[in-house]
Short mmCIF file of C-alpha atoms and ligand atoms in Angstrom, two decimals:
data_model
loop_
_atom_site.label_atom_id
_atom_site.label_comp_id
_atom_site.label_asym_id
_atom_site.label_seq_id
_atom_site.Cartn_x
_atom_site.Cartn_y
_atom_site.Cartn_z
CA MET Q 31 95.24 168.06 33.91
CA LEU Q 32 96.52 166.63 30.64
CA ALA Q 33 99.53 168.96 30.77
CA ALA Q 34 100.72 167.40 33.98
CA SER Q 35 100.10 163.89 32.80
CA ILE Q 36 101.75 164.17 29.38
CA THR Q 37 105.02 162.41 29.93
CA GLN Q 38 107.50 161.08 27.47
CA PRO Q 39 106.52 157.42 28.04
CA LEU Q 40 102.92 158.39 27.36
CA VAL Q 41 103.90 160.15 24.18
CA VAL Q 42 105.98 157.19 23.05
CA PHE Q 43 102.96 155.02 23.68
CA LEU Q 44 100.73 157.46 21.81
CA LEU Q 45 103.05 157.44 18.83
CA ALA Q 46 103.15 153.65 18.82
CA ALA Q 47 99.34 153.63 18.86
CA VAL Q 48 99.32 156.17 16.04
CA HIS Q 49 101.53 154.01 13.91
CA ARG Q 50 99.59 150.90 14.70
CA PHE Q 51 96.11 152.19 13.86
CA LEU Q 52 96.48 155.28 11.77
CA SER Q 53 99.63 155.04 9.72
CA PHE Q 54 97.80 153.40 6.90
CA THR Q 55 94.98 155.89 6.77
CA ALA Q 56 95.26 159.44 5.52
CA THR Q 57 92.15 160.83 7.16
CA ARG Q 58 91.35 163.95 9.12
CA GLU Q 59 91.57 161.90 12.34
CA SER Q 60 95.02 160.65 11.44
CA ALA Q 61 96.08 164.26 10.74
CA PHE Q 62 94.91 165.31 14.20
CA VAL Q 63 96.60 162.44 16.01
CA HIS Q 64 99.92 163.04 14.26
CA ALA Q 65 99.75 166.76 15.06
CA ILE Q 66 98.93 166.31 18.73
CA ALA Q 67 101.47 163.53 19.25
CA SER Q 68 104.33 165.52 17.72
CA ALA Q 69 103.22 168.58 19.70
CA GLY Q 70 103.20 166.35 22.79
CA VAL Q 71 106.82 165.34 22.27
CA ALA Q 72 107.92 168.94 21.69
CA PHE Q 73 105.91 170.12 24.70
CA ALA Q 74 107.24 167.46 27.09
CA VAL Q 75 110.86 167.94 26.04
CA THR Q 76 110.57 171.73 26.30
CA ARG Q 77 109.00 171.51 29.73
CA SER Q 78 111.63 169.13 31.13
CA CYS Q 79 114.40 171.37 29.76
CA ALA Q 80 112.91 174.39 31.55
CA GLU Q 81 112.48 172.41 34.76
CA GLY Q 82 116.13 171.49 34.63
CA SER Q 83 115.51 167.74 34.50
CA ALA Q 84 117.60 167.28 31.34
CA THR Q 85 121.25 168.19 31.22
CA ILE Q 86 121.65 168.92 27.52
CA CYS Q 87 119.16 171.75 27.45
CA GLY Q 88 117.78 174.53 29.59
CA CYS Q 89 116.09 177.88 29.22
CA ASP Q 90 115.91 179.97 26.07
CA THR Q 91 118.30 182.87 26.54
CA ARG Q 92 117.75 184.34 23.08
CA HIS Q 93 114.89 186.56 24.16
CA LYS Q 94 112.64 187.53 21.32
CA GLY Q 95 111.56 191.15 21.29
CA SER Q 96 112.75 193.95 23.52
CA PRO Q 97 111.26 194.30 26.97
CA GLY Q 98 108.35 196.70 27.18
CA GLU Q 99 107.91 199.66 29.49
CA GLY Q 100 108.41 198.70 33.13
CA TRP Q 101 109.62 195.15 32.80
CA LYS Q 102 112.73 193.16 31.99
CA TRP Q 103 113.53 189.65 30.92
CA GLY Q 104 113.89 187.19 33.77
CA GLY Q 105 112.89 183.73 34.87
CA CYS Q 106 113.19 180.79 32.51
CA SER Q 107 111.86 181.22 28.99
CA GLU Q 108 110.90 177.83 27.64
CA ASP Q 109 113.01 176.81 24.65
CA VAL Q 110 110.36 175.46 22.32
CA GLU Q 111 112.76 175.44 19.38
CA PHE Q 112 114.91 172.83 21.08
CA GLY Q 113 111.83 170.76 21.99
CA SER Q 114 110.59 171.00 18.40
CA MET Q 115 113.95 169.90 17.08
CA VAL Q 116 113.86 166.77 19.24
CA SER Q 117 110.28 166.11 18.15
CA ARG Q 118 111.30 166.51 14.51
CA GLU Q 119 114.10 163.94 14.92
CA PHE Q 120 111.86 161.58 16.82
CA ALA Q 121 108.37 161.85 15.35
CA ASP Q 122 109.45 162.47 11.77
CA ALA Q 123 112.15 159.82 11.68
CA ARG Q 124 109.99 157.30 9.86
CA GLU Q 125 108.37 159.82 7.56
CA ASN Q 126 111.09 159.97 4.93
CA ARG Q 127 109.44 158.03 2.13
CA PRO Q 128 108.70 159.86 -1.14
CA ASP Q 129 105.00 158.96 -0.92
CA ALA Q 130 101.92 161.02 -0.15
CA ARG Q 131 101.39 159.48 3.29
CA SER Q 132 104.83 160.59 4.43
CA ALA Q 133 104.31 164.09 3.00
CA MET Q 134 101.00 164.35 4.84
CA ASN Q 135 102.44 163.10 8.14
CA ARG Q 136 105.43 165.44 7.95
CA HIS Q 137 103.11 168.38 7.26
CA ASN Q 138 100.77 167.57 10.16
CA ASN Q 139 103.62 166.84 12.57
CA GLU Q 140 105.05 170.25 11.79
CA ALA Q 141 101.63 171.90 12.16
CA GLY Q 142 101.39 170.35 15.63
CA ARG Q 143 104.75 171.76 16.68
CA THR Q 144 103.98 175.15 15.15
CA SER Q 145 100.83 175.34 17.27
CA ILE Q 146 102.98 175.58 20.41
CA ILE Q 147 104.98 178.47 18.96
CA GLU Q 148 101.71 180.20 18.00
CA LEU Q 149 100.40 179.86 21.55
CA MET Q 150 103.52 180.85 23.51
CA HIS Q 151 102.77 183.70 25.88
CA LEU Q 152 104.54 186.02 28.28
CA LYS Q 153 104.30 185.28 31.97
CA CYS Q 154 105.34 187.99 34.40
CA LYS Q 155 106.08 188.27 38.07
CA CYS Q 156 106.15 191.39 40.25
CA HIS Q 157 108.97 192.18 42.62
CA GLY Q 158 108.99 194.93 45.18
CA LEU Q 159 107.64 195.83 48.57
CA SER Q 160 104.46 193.95 49.32
CA GLY Q 161 103.31 193.52 45.78
CA SER Q 162 104.11 197.06 44.65
CA CYS Q 163 105.43 195.75 41.33
CA GLU Q 164 108.42 198.10 41.22
CA VAL Q 165 110.23 195.62 39.03
CA LYS Q 166 108.49 193.15 36.81
CA THR Q 167 110.29 190.22 35.18
CA CYS Q 168 108.82 188.24 32.32
CA TRP Q 169 109.56 185.05 30.41
CA TRP Q 170 108.07 183.08 27.52
CA SER Q 171 105.92 180.15 28.58
CA GLN Q 172 104.21 177.32 26.77
CA PRO Q 173 100.41 177.27 27.03
CA ASP Q 174 98.60 174.56 28.98
CA PHE Q 175 98.54 171.40 26.89
CA ARG Q 176 94.73 171.60 27.01
CA VAL Q 177 94.93 174.87 25.05
CA ILE Q 178 97.04 173.17 22.37
CA GLY Q 179 94.44 170.39 22.22
CA ASP Q 180 91.59 172.87 21.73
CA TYR Q 181 93.56 174.75 19.07
CA LEU Q 182 94.35 171.55 17.15
CA LYS Q 183 90.71 170.47 17.45
CA ASP Q 184 89.78 173.68 15.59
CA LYS Q 185 92.41 172.79 13.00
CA TYR Q 186 90.85 169.33 12.75
CA ASP Q 187 87.43 170.89 12.06
CA SER Q 188 88.89 173.11 9.33
CA ALA Q 189 91.41 170.62 7.88
CA SER Q 190 92.08 170.86 4.14
CA GLU Q 191 91.32 168.03 1.76
CA MET Q 192 94.16 167.38 -0.67
CA VAL Q 193 94.79 165.25 -3.77
CA VAL Q 194 97.91 163.27 -4.52
CA GLU Q 195 100.11 164.24 -7.46
CA LYS Q 196 102.92 162.14 -8.87
CA HIS Q 197 106.06 163.70 -10.25
CA ARG Q 198 108.98 162.05 -11.96
CA GLU Q 199 112.19 163.29 -10.35
CA SER Q 200 115.82 162.21 -10.64
CA ARG Q 201 115.43 160.05 -7.52
CA GLY Q 202 112.32 158.39 -8.98
CA TRP Q 203 108.58 158.93 -8.49
CA VAL Q 204 107.69 161.45 -5.82
CA GLU Q 205 104.18 162.10 -4.53
CA THR Q 206 103.13 165.55 -3.35
CA LEU Q 207 99.82 167.01 -2.18
CA ARG Q 208 97.83 169.85 -3.62
CA PRO Q 209 94.52 171.32 -2.41
CA LYS Q 210 91.50 169.51 -3.86
CA TYR Q 211 89.38 172.63 -4.10
CA ASN Q 212 90.96 175.83 -5.34
CA PHE Q 213 88.02 177.99 -4.23
CA PHE Q 214 89.01 177.36 -0.60
CA LYS Q 215 91.97 179.08 0.99
CA ALA Q 216 95.08 176.94 0.49
CA PRO Q 217 96.37 175.36 3.71
CA THR Q 218 99.27 177.06 5.43
CA GLU Q 219 101.92 175.30 7.49
CA LYS Q 220 99.62 175.78 10.50
CA ASP Q 221 96.72 173.87 8.95
CA LEU Q 222 96.08 170.13 8.97
CA VAL Q 223 95.83 168.27 5.67
CA TYR Q 224 94.39 164.89 4.67
CA TYR Q 225 93.43 163.13 1.44
CA GLU Q 226 91.21 160.18 2.38
CA ASN Q 227 87.65 160.31 3.62
CA SER Q 228 87.05 159.22 7.19
CA PRO Q 229 85.72 155.72 7.65
CA ASN Q 230 82.39 155.23 9.30
CA PHE Q 231 83.10 155.19 13.03
CA CYS Q 232 79.62 153.93 13.88
CA GLU Q 233 80.59 150.26 13.81
CA PRO Q 234 83.61 148.64 15.44
CA ASN Q 235 86.45 148.09 13.00
CA PRO Q 236 89.91 147.05 14.18
CA GLU Q 237 91.40 148.10 10.86
CA THR Q 238 90.51 151.74 11.41
CA GLY Q 239 90.86 151.64 15.19
CA SER Q 240 87.14 152.35 15.52
CA PHE Q 241 85.44 151.08 18.69
CA GLY Q 242 81.98 151.78 17.30
CA THR Q 243 79.45 153.76 19.29
CA ARG Q 244 77.49 150.94 20.93
CA ASP Q 245 77.12 151.55 24.70
CA ARG Q 246 78.44 155.10 24.39
CA ILE Q 247 76.68 157.54 26.71
CA CYS Q 248 74.76 160.10 24.69
CA ASN Q 249 72.87 163.29 25.47
CA VAL Q 250 69.20 162.99 24.60
CA THR Q 251 68.59 166.75 24.40
CA SER Q 252 71.64 167.67 22.34
CA HIS Q 253 71.48 168.10 18.56
CA GLY Q 254 75.28 168.05 18.37
CA ILE Q 255 77.71 165.17 17.88
CA ASP Q 256 77.16 164.04 21.48
CA GLY Q 257 73.40 163.81 20.91
CA CYS Q 258 71.78 160.38 20.78
CA ASP Q 259 70.56 160.86 17.19
CA LEU Q 260 73.99 161.44 15.67
CA LEU Q 261 76.18 159.47 18.05
CA CYS Q 262 74.05 156.32 17.86
CA CYS Q 263 74.01 156.51 14.04
CA GLY Q 264 70.24 156.11 13.95
CA ARG Q 265 70.23 152.84 15.92
CA GLY Q 266 68.39 154.42 18.84
CA HIS Q 267 69.30 154.38 22.51
CA ASN Q 268 68.57 152.64 25.80
CA THR Q 269 67.74 154.51 28.98
CA ARG Q 270 68.50 153.34 32.46
CA THR Q 271 68.31 155.14 35.77
CA GLU Q 272 71.31 155.42 37.97
CA LYS Q 273 71.30 156.32 41.66
CA ARG Q 274 74.19 158.41 42.86
CA LYS Q 275 75.04 159.38 46.40
CA GLU Q 276 75.74 163.07 46.77
CA LYS Q 277 76.47 165.40 49.63
CA CYS Q 278 73.56 167.73 50.32
CA HIS Q 279 72.01 170.08 52.89
CA CYS Q 280 75.46 171.11 54.03
CA ILE Q 281 75.61 173.32 57.10
CA PHE Q 282 78.58 175.29 58.31
CA HIS Q 283 79.19 174.99 62.06
CA TRP Q 284 81.08 177.59 64.09
CA CYS Q 285 83.99 176.90 64.23
CA CYS Q 286 84.99 175.29 61.85
CA TYR Q 287 83.50 172.36 60.14
CA VAL Q 288 80.85 171.52 57.59
CA ARG Q 289 78.35 168.77 58.12
CA CYS Q 290 76.44 167.36 55.19
CA GLN Q 291 73.76 164.80 54.66
CA GLU Q 292 73.91 162.18 52.00
CA CYS Q 293 71.17 162.29 49.40
CA ILE Q 294 70.40 159.82 46.71
CA ARG Q 295 69.81 161.44 43.34
CA VAL Q 296 68.40 159.58 40.41
CA TYR Q 297 69.80 160.25 36.95
CA ASP Q 298 68.70 159.03 33.53
CA VAL Q 299 71.60 157.60 31.60
CA HIS Q 300 71.19 157.09 27.85
CA THR Q 301 73.43 154.72 25.93
CA CYS Q 302 73.52 153.85 22.25
CA LYS Q 303 71.99 150.59 21.06
C1 LIG Y 559 73.01 167.88 27.02
O1 LIG Y 559 72.82 168.80 25.98
C2 LIG Y 559 72.21 170.01 26.38
C3 LIG Y 559 71.92 170.83 25.12
O2 LIG Y 559 73.05 170.87 24.30
C4 LIG Y 559 73.08 170.71 27.40
O3 LIG Y 559 72.47 171.92 27.82
C5 LIG Y 559 73.33 169.80 28.58
O4 LIG Y 559 74.24 170.39 29.48
C6 LIG Y 559 73.89 168.46 28.12
N1 LIG Y 559 73.95 167.55 29.25
C7 LIG Y 559 75.04 166.87 29.57
C8 LIG Y 559 74.94 165.94 30.74
O5 LIG Y 559 76.10 166.97 28.96
#
C-alpha cells in the first residue's frame, strides 16, 4: 500500500523530517532514512513519468538487453535513470559540504537509488487468441515500494561502521570515510554506512527524534525486538484486556448472500511501562 501512497508531497515532507531530526546524527537509522527518502523521490518521479503525468519525461526507450526467445520489447519501461537524476539534484542538493556527514549522506542517498535499479524486473503480457500467448511483450518495471523498503531494511541490519579521516587538499580540509574494521567486507555503493553509535531509543529524546517506548504495544511471547523484554528496555509491561467485535458463524445462503453473527472476542494487550 505504501507504493500507492508515496507521493511527492509526502517525500518532501519526509525529507524535511529527515533534515530536522537526523541531519545532525550519523547513525545507522539516519543512513536508512536518507536511503529510503532518496529512493522515494526517484521512485515517485519514475512512476509519474511512466504514467505520463509529467511532460518532460516518459518511458525508457533504451532497452537494456536483447529480447529473449518468444518475446519482444513493448509497453512502457520505467526510466529509473531519469528519476534517479532528479532525486540526485533534489535530495543531494544540500550535501555538498566537505565534511564526513555530507559524504555519508551522499553515499546513503546513492545506495537508496541504486536499490531500485537492483530490483527492477521484467513484466510481460501475452497477446493472441484467448490467452494463447502467441506474442509476448515485456517492459522493465520498478518493484513495489514495499520491496525496496524490505531490501533497505536488510541493508540497515548489515550497515558498515566507518571512521572519519581528514585530508588536507588544495580546497582545504576534506573529511572522508573508511571502514572501521578491515576484517569485514568493505561496503560497496549498495551498502549503507554510518559512523556514530545509535542513541538509546528507550527514552523520549527530542534531540534524536526518539519517542521512547512507553505505551508501545509489545508481544509477550516474542524474544525478538517486538518482545516485551527488549522493547520495554527492562521496565516491564502492563496488560489490559480489550474486547473486539468480530464477524463469526458466517453462513452462506442460496442465492447469494452471507449472514454472520457478531461475536465479542477478548484480547490481551501488553504495553510497555
Ligand atoms: C508474538 O510472537 C510470537 C512468537 O514470535 C508469534 O508467533 C506471534 O504471532 C506474535 N503475535 C503477534 C500478535 O504479533
